[in-house]
Every structure is written in structure tokens, then in C-alpha cells.
Tab-separated table of C-alpha atoms in Angstrom:
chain	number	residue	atom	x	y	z
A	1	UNK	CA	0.000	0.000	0.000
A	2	UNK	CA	2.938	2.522	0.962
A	3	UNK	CA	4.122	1.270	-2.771
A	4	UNK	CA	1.087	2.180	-4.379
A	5	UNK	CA	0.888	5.996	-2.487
A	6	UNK	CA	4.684	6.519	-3.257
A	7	UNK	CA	4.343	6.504	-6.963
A	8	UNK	CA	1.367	8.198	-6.576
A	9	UNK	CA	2.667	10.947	-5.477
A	10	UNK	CA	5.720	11.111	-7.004
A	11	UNK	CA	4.173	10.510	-10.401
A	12	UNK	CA	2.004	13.996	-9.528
A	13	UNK	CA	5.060	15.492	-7.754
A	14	UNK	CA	6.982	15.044	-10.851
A	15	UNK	CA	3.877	16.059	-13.484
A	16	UNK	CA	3.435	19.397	-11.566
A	17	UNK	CA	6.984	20.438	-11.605
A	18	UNK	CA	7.312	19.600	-15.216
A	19	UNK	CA	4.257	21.108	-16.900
A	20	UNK	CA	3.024	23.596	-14.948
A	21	UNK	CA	3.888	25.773	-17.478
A	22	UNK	CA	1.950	24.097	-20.039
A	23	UNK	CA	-1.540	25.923	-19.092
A	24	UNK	CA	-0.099	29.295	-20.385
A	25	UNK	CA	0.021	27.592	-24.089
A	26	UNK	CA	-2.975	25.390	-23.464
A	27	UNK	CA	-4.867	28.736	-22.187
A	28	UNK	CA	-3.986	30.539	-25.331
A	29	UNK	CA	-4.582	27.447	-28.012
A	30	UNK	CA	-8.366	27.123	-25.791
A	31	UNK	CA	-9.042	30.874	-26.584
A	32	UNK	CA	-8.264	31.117	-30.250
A	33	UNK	CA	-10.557	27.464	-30.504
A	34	UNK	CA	-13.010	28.094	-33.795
A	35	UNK	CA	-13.995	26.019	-36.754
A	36	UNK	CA	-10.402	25.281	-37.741
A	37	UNK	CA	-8.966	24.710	-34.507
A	38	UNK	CA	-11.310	22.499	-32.532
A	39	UNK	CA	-11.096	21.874	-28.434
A	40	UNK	CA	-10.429	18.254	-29.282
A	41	UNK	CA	-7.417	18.981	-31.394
A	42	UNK	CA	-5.817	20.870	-28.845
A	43	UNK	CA	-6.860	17.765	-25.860
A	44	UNK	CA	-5.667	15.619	-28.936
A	45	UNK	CA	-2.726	17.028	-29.523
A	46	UNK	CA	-1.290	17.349	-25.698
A	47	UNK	CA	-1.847	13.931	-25.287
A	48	UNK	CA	0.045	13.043	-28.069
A	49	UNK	CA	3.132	15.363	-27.416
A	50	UNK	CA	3.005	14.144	-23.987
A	51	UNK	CA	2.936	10.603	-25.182
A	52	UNK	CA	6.282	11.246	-27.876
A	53	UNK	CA	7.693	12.978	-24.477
A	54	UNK	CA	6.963	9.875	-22.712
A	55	UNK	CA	8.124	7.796	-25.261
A	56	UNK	CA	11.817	9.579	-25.065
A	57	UNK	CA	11.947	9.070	-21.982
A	58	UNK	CA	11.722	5.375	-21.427
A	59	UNK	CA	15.137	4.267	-22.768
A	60	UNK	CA	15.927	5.402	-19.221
A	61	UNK	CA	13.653	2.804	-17.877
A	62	UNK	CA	15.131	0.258	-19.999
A	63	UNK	CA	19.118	1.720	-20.009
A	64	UNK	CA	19.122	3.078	-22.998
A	65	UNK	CA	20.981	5.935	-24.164
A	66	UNK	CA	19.342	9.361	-24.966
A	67	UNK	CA	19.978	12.441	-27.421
A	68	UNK	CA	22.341	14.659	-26.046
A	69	UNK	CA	20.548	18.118	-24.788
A	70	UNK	CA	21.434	20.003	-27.529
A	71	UNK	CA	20.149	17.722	-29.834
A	72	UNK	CA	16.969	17.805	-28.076
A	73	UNK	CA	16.691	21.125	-28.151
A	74	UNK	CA	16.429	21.691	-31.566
A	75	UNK	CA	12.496	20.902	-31.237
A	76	UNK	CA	12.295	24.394	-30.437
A	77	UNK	CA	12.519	25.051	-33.836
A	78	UNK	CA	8.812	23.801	-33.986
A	79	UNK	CA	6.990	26.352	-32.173
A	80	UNK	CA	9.482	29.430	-34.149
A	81	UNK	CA	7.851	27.610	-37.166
A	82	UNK	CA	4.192	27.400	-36.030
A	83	UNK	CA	4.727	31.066	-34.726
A	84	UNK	CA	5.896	32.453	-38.191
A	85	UNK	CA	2.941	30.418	-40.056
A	86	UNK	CA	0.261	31.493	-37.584
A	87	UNK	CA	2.061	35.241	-38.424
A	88	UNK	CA	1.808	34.521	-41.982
A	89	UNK	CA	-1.361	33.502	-42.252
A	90	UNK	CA	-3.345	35.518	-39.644
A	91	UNK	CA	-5.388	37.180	-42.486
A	92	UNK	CA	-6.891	33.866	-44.083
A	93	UNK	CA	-7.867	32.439	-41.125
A	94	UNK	CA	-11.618	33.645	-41.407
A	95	UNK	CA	-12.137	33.025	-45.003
A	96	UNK	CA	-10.936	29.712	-44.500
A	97	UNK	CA	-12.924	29.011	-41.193
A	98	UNK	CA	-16.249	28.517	-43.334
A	99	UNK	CA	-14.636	26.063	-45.733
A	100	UNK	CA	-12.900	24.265	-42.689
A	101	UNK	CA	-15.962	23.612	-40.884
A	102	UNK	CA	-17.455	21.983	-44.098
A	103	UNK	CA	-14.052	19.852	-44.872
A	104	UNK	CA	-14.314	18.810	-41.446
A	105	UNK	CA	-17.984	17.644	-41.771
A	106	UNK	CA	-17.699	15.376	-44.429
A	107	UNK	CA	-13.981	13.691	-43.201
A	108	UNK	CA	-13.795	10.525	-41.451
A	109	UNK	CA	-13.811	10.332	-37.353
A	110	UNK	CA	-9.925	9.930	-37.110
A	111	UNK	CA	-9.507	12.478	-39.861
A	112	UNK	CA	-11.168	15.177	-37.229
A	113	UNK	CA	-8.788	14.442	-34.664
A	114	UNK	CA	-5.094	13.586	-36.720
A	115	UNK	CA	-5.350	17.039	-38.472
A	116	UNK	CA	-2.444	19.379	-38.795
A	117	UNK	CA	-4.113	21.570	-36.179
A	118	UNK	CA	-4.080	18.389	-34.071
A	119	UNK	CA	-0.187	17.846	-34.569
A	120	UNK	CA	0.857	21.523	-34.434
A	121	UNK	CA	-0.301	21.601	-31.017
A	122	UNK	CA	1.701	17.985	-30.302
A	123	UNK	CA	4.317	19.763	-31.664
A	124	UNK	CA	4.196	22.686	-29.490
A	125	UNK	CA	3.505	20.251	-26.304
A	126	UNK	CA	6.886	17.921	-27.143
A	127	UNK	CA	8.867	20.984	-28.008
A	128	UNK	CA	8.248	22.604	-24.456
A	129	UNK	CA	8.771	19.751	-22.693
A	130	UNK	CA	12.029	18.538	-24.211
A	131	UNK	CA	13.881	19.584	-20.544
A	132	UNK	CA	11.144	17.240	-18.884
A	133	UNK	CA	12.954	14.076	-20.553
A	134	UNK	CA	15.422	14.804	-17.831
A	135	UNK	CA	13.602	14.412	-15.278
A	136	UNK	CA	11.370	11.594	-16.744
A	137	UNK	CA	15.016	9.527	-17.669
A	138	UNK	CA	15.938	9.217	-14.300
A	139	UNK	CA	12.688	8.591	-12.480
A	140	UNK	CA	11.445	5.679	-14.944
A	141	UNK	CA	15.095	4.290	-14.709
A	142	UNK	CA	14.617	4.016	-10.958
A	143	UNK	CA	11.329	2.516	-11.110
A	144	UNK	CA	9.789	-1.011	-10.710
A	145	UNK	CA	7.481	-2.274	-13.382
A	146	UNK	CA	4.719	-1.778	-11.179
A	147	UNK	CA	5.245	1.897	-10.105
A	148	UNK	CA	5.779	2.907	-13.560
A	149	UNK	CA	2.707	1.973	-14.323
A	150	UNK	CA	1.480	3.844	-11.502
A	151	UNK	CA	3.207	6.778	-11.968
A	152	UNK	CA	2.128	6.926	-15.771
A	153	UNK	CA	-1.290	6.623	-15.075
A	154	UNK	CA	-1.139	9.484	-13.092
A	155	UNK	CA	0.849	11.666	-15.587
A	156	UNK	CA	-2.340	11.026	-17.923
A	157	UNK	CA	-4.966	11.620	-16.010
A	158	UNK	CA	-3.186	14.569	-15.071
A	159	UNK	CA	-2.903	15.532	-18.292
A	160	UNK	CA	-6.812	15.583	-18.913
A	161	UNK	CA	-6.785	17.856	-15.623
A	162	UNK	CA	-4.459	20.088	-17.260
A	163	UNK	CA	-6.547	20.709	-20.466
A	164	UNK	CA	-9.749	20.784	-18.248
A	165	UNK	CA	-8.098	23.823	-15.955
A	166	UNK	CA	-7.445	25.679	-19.047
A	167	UNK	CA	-10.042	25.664	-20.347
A	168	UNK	CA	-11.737	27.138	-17.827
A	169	UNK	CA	-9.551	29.636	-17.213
A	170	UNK	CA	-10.994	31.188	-20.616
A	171	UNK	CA	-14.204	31.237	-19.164
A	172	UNK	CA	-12.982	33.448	-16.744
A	173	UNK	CA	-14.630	37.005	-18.143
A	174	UNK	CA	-11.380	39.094	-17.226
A	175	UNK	CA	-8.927	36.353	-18.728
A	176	UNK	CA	-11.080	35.800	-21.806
A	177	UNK	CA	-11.997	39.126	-22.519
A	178	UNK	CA	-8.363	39.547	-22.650
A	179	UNK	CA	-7.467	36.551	-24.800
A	180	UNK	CA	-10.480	37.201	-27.189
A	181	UNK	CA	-9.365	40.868	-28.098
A	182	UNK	CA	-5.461	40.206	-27.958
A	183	UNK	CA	-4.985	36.356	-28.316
A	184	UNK	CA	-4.706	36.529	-32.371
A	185	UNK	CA	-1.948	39.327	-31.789
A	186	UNK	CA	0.573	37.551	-29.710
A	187	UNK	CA	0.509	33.966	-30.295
A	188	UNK	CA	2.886	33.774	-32.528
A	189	UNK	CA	5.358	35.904	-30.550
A	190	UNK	CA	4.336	33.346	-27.856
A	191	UNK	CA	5.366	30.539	-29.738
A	192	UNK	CA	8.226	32.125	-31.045
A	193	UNK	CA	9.251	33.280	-28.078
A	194	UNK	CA	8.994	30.228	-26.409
A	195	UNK	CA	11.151	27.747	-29.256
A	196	UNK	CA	13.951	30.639	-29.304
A	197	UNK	CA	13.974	30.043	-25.423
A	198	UNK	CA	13.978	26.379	-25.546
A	199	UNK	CA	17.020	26.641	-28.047
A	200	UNK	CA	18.856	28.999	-26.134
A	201	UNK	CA	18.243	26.917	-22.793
A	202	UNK	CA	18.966	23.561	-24.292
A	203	UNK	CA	22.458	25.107	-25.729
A	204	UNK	CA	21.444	24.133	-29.328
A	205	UNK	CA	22.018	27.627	-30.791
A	206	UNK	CA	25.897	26.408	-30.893
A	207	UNK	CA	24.514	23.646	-33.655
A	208	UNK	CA	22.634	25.953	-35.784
A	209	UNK	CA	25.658	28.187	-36.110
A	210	UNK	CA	27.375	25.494	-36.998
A	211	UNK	CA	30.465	26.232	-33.871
């Protein structure tokens, strides 16, 4: 029983510290939800970065070896991306929304969900957590089979909670007033902002200059 409560709590001990964070982005990809970008691509698509990030991390369960940081890093070049496009294409979005909606209508179940709105946010989710694979490696390498299990339960459940808080948190009138009239304007310099950090912290800059 102490088992089961250990990994318990260090599985939420361990998701708190690591993606805390997270509700900023998942705050600002619920507030700019319409016909194109649905809720469930942005639930979708944390789950699914958070899986990869889980995924990267379980050599260190098993021994394996991992990327070296800088390598990692380099995922920040996702959210510069996504930041430019959403920059780029800021002005189509409503003339598109209509035809979106209608696309999205007449596509198959999994087509709704594995969308490029659905992997952009993935994208985003994997690229800001590449500095939790350091914390993931060494707790999954010091775990039992059991506990694992345990403790990755709770990092997906807690995952749900995650999406669920933030999405509230637009339905606050003060936060979503402010998201509604400003959101379009700086979520790209979010995004940017964010994958030039994540490069910069992760020491990959030294790779794309090529010293």
C-alpha cells in the first residue's frame, strides 16, 4: 500500500513540476478554438506530445541511451515555425474558417482528430517539454514495473486535468476578454518566443551556427 501511495505521489510530484507551465500555451490554443482549430485537437494534440515525451523518456527505464541536450533542443525550432505560419497567415484564417468547418464535416472520425491543427499543437507540447525528458530519464530508470505503471497513469490523467483547468480559465470574463481581443496578436510571438527560449536553454544555438 505505501508502494502504491509513493508513486502516486511522485508521479504527480513530478507532473506538476514539469508542466506547470503548459496551461499558459494550453490557455492561449483554448481561446483562439473556432472552426479550424477544434477543443479536441488541442486535448488531442497534448496527449500526443506528452505521449512522444513519454516515449523519449523510457530508454531510461530500460538503459538506454538518450539524445544529447542540444540535440533535443532543436524541437524548439517547432513552435518558431508554427509562430511564423500562424504570423503569416493571420489574415486567411476567417475566409478559411467557413470552408474548414465543411471539410471537417464530411472527413472521417480519425480524420477530425489527426489534423495538422491536431499535430501543431503535439508539436508545441513535445517541443516545451524537451527539458522534462530529464527528469522523466531518471525517475522511470529508478522505477519497478509496477510503479511505472502507476506513476504513468497518473501523468495522464493529469494531463486531462491540465486541459480541463485551461479551459476554464478562458471562461474566466477578465482572462477571456483579454485573450479574445489580444490572443490573435501575440501567439505567434508566444510561440516564437517560447522555441527561441527552448534553443537557447537547451544550448542548441551552438549547432545551428554550426560552432
Amino acid at each position: 500500500m505505501s508502494g502504491l501511495v509513493t508513486a502516486i505521489s511522485t508521479g504527480a510530484a513530478a507532473f506538476s513540476a514539469t508542466n506547470i507551465d503548459d496551461i499558459v500555451i494550453l490557455t492561449l490554443f483554448f481561446s483562439q478554438a473556432n472552426a479550424k482549430l477544434r477543443r479536441w485537437h488541442i486535448v488531442t494534440g497534448q496527449y500526443l506530445g506528452f505521449t512522444a515525451l513519454v516515449m523519449a523518456s523510457l530508454p531510461g527505464f530500460f538503459g538506454g541511451l538518450m539524445l544529447p541536450k542540444p540535440w533535443i533542443g532543436l524541437f524548439g525550432l517547432v513552435p518558431i515555425t508554427i509562430g511564423i505560419k500562424c504570423l503569416l497567415n493571420r489574415d486567411d484564417d476567417e475566409s478559411q474558417e467557413t470552408e474548414t468547418q465543411t471539410q471537417q464535416s464530411e472527413g472521417s472520425y480519425i480524420s477530425k482528430f489527426l489534423n495538422f491543427q491536431t499535430y501543431s499543437v503535439a508539436a508545441v507540447t513535445f517541443a516545451n517539454g524537451t527539458d522534462n525528458i530529464s527528469i522523466y530519464v531518471p525517475l522511470f530508470a529508478s522505477s519497478t514495473w509496477e510503479s511505472l505503471l502507476i506513476i504513468l497513469g497518473v501523468f495522464f490523467m493529469l494531463v486531462g486535468f491540465l486541459c480541463y483547468l485551461a479551459y476554464k480559465l478562458t471562461h474566466n470574463t477578465a482572462i477571456a476578454s483579454l485573450l479574445t481581443r489580444y490572443g490573435n496578436d501575440f501567439m505567434p510571438f508566444v510561440l516564437m518566443g517560447l522555441g527561441a527560449f527552448i534553443i537557447m536553454d537547451s544550448g542548441s544555438w551552438s549547432l545551428i551556427i554550426g560552432h
